[in-house]
PDB file of C-alpha atoms in Angstrom:
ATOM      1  CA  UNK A  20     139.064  47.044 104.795  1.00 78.00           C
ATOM      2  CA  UNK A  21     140.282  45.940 100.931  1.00 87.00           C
ATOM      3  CA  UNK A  22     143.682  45.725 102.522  1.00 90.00           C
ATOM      4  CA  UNK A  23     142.784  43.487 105.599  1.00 90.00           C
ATOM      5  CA  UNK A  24     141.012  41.089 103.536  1.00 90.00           C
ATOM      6  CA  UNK A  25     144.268  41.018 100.851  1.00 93.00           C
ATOM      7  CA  UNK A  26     146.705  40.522 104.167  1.00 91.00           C
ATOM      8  CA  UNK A  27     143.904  37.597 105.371  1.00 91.00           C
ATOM      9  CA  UNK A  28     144.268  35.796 102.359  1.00 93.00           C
ATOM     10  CA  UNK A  29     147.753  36.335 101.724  1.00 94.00           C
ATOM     11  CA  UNK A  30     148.506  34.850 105.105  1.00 92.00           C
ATOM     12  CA  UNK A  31     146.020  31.668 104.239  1.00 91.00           C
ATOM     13  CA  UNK A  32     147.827  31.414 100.779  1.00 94.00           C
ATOM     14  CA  UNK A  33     151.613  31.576 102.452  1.00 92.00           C
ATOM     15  CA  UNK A  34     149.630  28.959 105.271  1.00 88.00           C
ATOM     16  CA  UNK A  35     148.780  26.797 102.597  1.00 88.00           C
ATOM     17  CA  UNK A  36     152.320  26.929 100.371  1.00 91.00           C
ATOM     18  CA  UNK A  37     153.895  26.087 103.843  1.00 89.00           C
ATOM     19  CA  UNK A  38     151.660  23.492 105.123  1.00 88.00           C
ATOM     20  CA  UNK A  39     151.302  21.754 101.747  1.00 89.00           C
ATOM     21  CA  UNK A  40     155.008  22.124 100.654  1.00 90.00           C
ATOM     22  CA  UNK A  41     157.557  21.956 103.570  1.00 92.00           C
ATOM     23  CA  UNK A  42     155.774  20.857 106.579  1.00 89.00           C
ATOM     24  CA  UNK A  43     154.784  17.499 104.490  1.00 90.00           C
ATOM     25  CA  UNK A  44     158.522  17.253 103.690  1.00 92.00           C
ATOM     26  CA  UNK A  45     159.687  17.850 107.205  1.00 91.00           C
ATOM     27  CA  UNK A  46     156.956  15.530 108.798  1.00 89.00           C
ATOM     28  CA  UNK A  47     157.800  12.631 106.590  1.00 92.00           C
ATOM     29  CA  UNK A  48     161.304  13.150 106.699  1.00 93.00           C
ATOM     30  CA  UNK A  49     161.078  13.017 110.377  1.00 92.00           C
ATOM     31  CA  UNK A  50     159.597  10.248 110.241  1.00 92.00           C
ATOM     32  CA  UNK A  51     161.880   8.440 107.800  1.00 94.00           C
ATOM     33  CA  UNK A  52     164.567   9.584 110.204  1.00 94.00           C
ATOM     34  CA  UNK A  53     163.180   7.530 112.780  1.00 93.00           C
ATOM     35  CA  UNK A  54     162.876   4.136 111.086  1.00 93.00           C
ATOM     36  CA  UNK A  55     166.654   4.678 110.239  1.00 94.00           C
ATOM     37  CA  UNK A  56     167.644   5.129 113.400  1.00 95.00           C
ATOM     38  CA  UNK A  57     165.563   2.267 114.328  1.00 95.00           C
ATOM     39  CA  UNK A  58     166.991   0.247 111.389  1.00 94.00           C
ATOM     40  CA  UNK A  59     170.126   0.360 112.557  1.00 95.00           C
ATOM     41  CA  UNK A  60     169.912  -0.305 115.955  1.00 95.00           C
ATOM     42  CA  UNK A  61     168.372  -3.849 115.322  1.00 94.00           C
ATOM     43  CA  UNK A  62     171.614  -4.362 112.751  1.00 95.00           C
ATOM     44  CA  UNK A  63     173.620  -3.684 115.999  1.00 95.00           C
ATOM     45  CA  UNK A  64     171.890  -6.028 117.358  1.00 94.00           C
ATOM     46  CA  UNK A  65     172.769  -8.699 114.858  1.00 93.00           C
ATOM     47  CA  UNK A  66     176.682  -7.101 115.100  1.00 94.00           C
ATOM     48  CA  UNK A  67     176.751  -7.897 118.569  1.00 93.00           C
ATOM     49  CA  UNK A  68     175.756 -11.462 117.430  1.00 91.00           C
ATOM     50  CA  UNK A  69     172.134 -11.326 119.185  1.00 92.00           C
ATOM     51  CA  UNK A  70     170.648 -12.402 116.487  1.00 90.00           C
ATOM     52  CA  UNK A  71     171.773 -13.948 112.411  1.00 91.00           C
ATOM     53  CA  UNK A  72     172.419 -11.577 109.622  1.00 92.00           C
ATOM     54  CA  UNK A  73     171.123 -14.719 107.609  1.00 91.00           C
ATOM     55  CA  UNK A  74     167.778 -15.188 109.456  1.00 91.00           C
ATOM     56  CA  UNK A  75     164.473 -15.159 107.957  1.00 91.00           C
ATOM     57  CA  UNK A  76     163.423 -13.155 111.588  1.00 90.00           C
ATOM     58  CA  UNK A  77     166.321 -10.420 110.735  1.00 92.00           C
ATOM     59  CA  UNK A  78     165.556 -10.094 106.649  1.00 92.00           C
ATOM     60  CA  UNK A  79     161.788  -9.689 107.717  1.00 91.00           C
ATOM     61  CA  UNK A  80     162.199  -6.983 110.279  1.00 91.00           C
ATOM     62  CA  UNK A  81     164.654  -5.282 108.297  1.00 92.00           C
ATOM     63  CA  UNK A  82     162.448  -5.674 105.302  1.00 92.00           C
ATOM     64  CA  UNK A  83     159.954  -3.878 106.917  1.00 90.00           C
ATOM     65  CA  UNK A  84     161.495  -1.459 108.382  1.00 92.00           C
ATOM     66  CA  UNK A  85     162.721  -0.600 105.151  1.00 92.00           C
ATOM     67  CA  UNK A  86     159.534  -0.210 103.559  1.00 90.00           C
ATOM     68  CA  UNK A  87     158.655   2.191 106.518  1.00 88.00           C
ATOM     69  CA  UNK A  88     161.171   4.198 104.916  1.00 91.00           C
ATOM     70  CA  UNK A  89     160.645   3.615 101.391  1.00 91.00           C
ATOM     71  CA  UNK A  90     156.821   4.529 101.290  1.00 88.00           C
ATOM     72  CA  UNK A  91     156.502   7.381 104.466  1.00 86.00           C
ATOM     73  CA  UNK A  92     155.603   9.611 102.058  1.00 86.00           C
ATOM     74  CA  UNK A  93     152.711   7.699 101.162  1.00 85.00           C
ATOM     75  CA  UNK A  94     151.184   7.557 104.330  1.00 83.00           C
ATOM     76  CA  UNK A  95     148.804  10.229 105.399  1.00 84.00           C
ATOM     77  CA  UNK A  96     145.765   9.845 107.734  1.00 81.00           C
ATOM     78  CA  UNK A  97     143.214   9.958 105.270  1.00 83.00           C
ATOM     79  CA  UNK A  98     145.269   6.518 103.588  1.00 81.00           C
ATOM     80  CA  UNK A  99     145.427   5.218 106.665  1.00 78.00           C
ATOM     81  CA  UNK A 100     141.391   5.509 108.140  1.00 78.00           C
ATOM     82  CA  UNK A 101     140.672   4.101 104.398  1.00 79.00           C
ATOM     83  CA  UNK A 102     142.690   1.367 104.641  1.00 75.00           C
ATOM     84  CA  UNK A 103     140.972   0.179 108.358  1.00 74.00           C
ATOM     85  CA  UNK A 104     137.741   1.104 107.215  1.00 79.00           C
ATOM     86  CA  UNK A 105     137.628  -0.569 103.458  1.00 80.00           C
ATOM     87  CA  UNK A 106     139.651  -3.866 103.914  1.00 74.00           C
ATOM     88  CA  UNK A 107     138.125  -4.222 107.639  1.00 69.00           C
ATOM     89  CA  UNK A 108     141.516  -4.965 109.084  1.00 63.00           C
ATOM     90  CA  UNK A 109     141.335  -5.978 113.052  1.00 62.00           C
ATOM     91  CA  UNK A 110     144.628  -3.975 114.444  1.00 56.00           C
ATOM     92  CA  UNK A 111     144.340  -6.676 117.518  1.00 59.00           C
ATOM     93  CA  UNK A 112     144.363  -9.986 115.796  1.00 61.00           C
ATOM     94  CA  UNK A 113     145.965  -8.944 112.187  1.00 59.00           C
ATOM     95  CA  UNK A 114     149.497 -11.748 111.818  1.00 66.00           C
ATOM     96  CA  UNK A 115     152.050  -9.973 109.231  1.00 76.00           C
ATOM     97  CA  UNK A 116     155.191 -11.288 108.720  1.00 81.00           C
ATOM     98  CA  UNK A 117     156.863  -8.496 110.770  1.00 82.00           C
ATOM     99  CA  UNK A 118     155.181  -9.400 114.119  1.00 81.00           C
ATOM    100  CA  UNK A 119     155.175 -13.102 113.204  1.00 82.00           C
ATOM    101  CA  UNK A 120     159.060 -12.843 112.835  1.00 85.00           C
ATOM    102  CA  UNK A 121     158.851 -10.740 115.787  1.00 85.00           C
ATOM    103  CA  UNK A 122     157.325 -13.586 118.016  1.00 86.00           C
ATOM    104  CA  UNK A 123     160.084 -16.627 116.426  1.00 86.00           C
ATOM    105  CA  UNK A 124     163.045 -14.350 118.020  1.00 89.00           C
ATOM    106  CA  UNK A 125     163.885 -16.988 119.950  1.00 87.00           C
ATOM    107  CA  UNK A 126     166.041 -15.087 122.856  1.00 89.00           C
ATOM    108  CA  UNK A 127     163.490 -13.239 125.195  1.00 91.00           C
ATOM    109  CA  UNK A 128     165.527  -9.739 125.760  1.00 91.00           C
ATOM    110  CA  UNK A 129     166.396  -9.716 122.274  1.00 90.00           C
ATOM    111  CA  UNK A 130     162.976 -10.185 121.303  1.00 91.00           C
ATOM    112  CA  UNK A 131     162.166  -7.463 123.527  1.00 92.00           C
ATOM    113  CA  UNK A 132     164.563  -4.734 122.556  1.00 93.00           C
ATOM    114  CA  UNK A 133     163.595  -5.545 118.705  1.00 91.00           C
ATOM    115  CA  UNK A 134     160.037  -5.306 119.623  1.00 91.00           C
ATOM    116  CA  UNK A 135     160.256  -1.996 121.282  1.00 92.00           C
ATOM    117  CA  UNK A 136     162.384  -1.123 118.373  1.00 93.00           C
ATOM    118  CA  UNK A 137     160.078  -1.379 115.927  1.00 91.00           C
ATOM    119  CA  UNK A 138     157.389  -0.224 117.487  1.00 90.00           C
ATOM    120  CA  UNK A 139     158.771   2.538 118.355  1.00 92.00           C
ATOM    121  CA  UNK A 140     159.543   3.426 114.463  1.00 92.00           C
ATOM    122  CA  UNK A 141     155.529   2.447 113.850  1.00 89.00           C
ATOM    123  CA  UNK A 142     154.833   5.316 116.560  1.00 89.00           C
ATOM    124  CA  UNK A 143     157.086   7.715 115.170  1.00 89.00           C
ATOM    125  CA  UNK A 144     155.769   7.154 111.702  1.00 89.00           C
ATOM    126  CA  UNK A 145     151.589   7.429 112.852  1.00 86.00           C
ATOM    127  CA  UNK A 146     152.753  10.498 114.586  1.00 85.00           C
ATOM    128  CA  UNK A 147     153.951  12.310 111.717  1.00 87.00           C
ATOM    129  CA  UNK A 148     151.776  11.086 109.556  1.00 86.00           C
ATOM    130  CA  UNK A 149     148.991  12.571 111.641  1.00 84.00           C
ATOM    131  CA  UNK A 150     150.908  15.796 112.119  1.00 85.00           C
ATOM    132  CA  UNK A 151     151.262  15.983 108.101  1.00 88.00           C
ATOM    133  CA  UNK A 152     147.857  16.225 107.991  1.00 87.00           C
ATOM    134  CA  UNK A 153     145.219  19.018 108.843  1.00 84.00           C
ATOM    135  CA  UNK A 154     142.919  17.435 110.944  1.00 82.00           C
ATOM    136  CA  UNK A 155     145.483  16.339 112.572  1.00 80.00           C
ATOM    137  CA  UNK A 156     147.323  19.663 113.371  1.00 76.00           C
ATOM    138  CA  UNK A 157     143.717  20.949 113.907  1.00 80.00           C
ATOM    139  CA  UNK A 158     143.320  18.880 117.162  1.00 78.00           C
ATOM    140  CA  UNK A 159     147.904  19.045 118.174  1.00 74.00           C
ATOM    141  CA  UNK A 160     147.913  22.452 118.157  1.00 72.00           C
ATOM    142  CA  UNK A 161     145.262  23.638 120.435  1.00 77.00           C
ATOM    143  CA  UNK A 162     146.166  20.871 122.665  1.00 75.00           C
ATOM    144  CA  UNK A 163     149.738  22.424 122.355  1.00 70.00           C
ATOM    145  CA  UNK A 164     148.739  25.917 123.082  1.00 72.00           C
ATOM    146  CA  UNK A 165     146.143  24.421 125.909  1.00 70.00           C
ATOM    147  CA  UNK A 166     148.992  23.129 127.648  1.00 69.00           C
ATOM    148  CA  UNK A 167     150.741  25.772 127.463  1.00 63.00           C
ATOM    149  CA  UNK A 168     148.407  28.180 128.560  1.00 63.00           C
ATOM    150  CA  UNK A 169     147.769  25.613 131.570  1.00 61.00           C
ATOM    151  CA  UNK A 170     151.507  25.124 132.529  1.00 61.00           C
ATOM    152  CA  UNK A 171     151.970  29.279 132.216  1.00 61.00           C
ATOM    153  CA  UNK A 172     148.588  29.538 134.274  1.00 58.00           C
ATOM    154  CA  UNK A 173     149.706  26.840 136.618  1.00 53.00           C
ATOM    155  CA  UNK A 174     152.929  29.074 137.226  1.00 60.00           C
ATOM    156  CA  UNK A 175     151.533  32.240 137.408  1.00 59.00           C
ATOM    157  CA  UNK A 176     148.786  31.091 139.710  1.00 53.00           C
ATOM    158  CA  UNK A 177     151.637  29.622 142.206  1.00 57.00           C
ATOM    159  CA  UNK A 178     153.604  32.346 142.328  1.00 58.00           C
ATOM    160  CA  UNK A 179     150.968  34.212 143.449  1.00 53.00           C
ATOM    161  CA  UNK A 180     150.153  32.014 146.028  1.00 55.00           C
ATOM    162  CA  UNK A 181     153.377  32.388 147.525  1.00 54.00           C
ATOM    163  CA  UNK A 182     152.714  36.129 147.112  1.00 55.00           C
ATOM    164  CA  UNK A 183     149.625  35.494 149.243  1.00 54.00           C
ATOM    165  CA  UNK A 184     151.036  33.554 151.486  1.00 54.00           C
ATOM    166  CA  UNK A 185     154.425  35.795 152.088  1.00 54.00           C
ATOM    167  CA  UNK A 186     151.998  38.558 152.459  1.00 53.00           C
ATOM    168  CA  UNK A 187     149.642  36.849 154.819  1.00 51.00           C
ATOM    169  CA  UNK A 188     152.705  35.623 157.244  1.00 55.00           C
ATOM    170  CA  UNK A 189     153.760  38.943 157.395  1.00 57.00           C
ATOM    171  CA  UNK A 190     150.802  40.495 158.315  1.00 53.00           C
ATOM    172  CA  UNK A 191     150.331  37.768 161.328  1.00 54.00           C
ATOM    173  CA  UNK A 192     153.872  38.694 162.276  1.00 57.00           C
ATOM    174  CA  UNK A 193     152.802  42.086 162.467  1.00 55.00           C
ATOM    175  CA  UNK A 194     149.695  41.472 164.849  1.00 58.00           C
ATOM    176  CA  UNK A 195     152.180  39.517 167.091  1.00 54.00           C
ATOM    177  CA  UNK A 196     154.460  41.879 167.691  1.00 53.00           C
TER     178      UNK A 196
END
């Protein structure tokens, strides 16, 4: 019994060390990851002449993108529900200078591709920053496992179908012949 309870909170001790050391290292280097890759893909798009190195549109973007990277390790979930909650920020209607330069790219497809861009480094970023945090891999990993289960159940219960249905075909050929 003494020993069970020593191995139970070993394994919430090594749990914690992991969770609190590593895993918020990996999550927001993941994430940090992402915005670079997202970075540079709207400086190819100023290569390819799309859009002016000089621009207050591509210094804004690229400003803020940057800041993604500079400060990931600052965001966590509990930051983030503060933040919405204390300074009463409307997601919908709230004009920064990222989505304002966004809107003054004057080329439609450009404007498009750097959109998607940079939203997808925002996504990237809320996703690990929810993963870095407990209630956060409280809700992913059941869902994880759930699926999992589901897809395995799903698989299992098909193949036995086609057990079923084998079987039942050759039992009607039988009663034919």
């Amino acid at each position: 019994m003494a020993v069970e309870a020593i191995a139970g909170i070993l394994t919430v001790l090594a749990f914690a060390v992991v969770f609190y050391g590593p895993w918020q290292w990996i999550c927001t280097d993941m994430a940090r990851q992402k915005a670079f890759e997202k970075r540079d893909a709207i400086f190819d798009i100023a290569a390819r002449g799309d859009l002016d190195f000089d621009s207050e549109e591509y210094r804004n973007i690229r400003d803020a993108l940057e800041k993604l990277i500079r400060y990931a390790h600052e965001f966590t979930l509990p930051n983030f529900v503060y933040i919405l909650l204390v300074y009463g920020i409307d997601v919908k209607s709230a004009k920064t200078e990222l989505f304002s330069s966004l809107e003054n790219v004057e080329n439609e497809a450009v404007k498009d591709e750097m959109t998607r861009h940079v939203l997808t480094a925002f996504m990237y970023t809320f996703i690990w920053t929810f993963l870095r945090s407990a209630i956060g891999l409280l809700v992913v990993l059941p869902l994880f496992f759930g699926m999992k289960m589901f897809k395995d159940t799903k698989s299992t219960l098909l193949n036995a179908s086609k057990l079923v249905q084998a079987e039942a075909e050759a039992v009607d050929h039988l009663k034919v012949s």
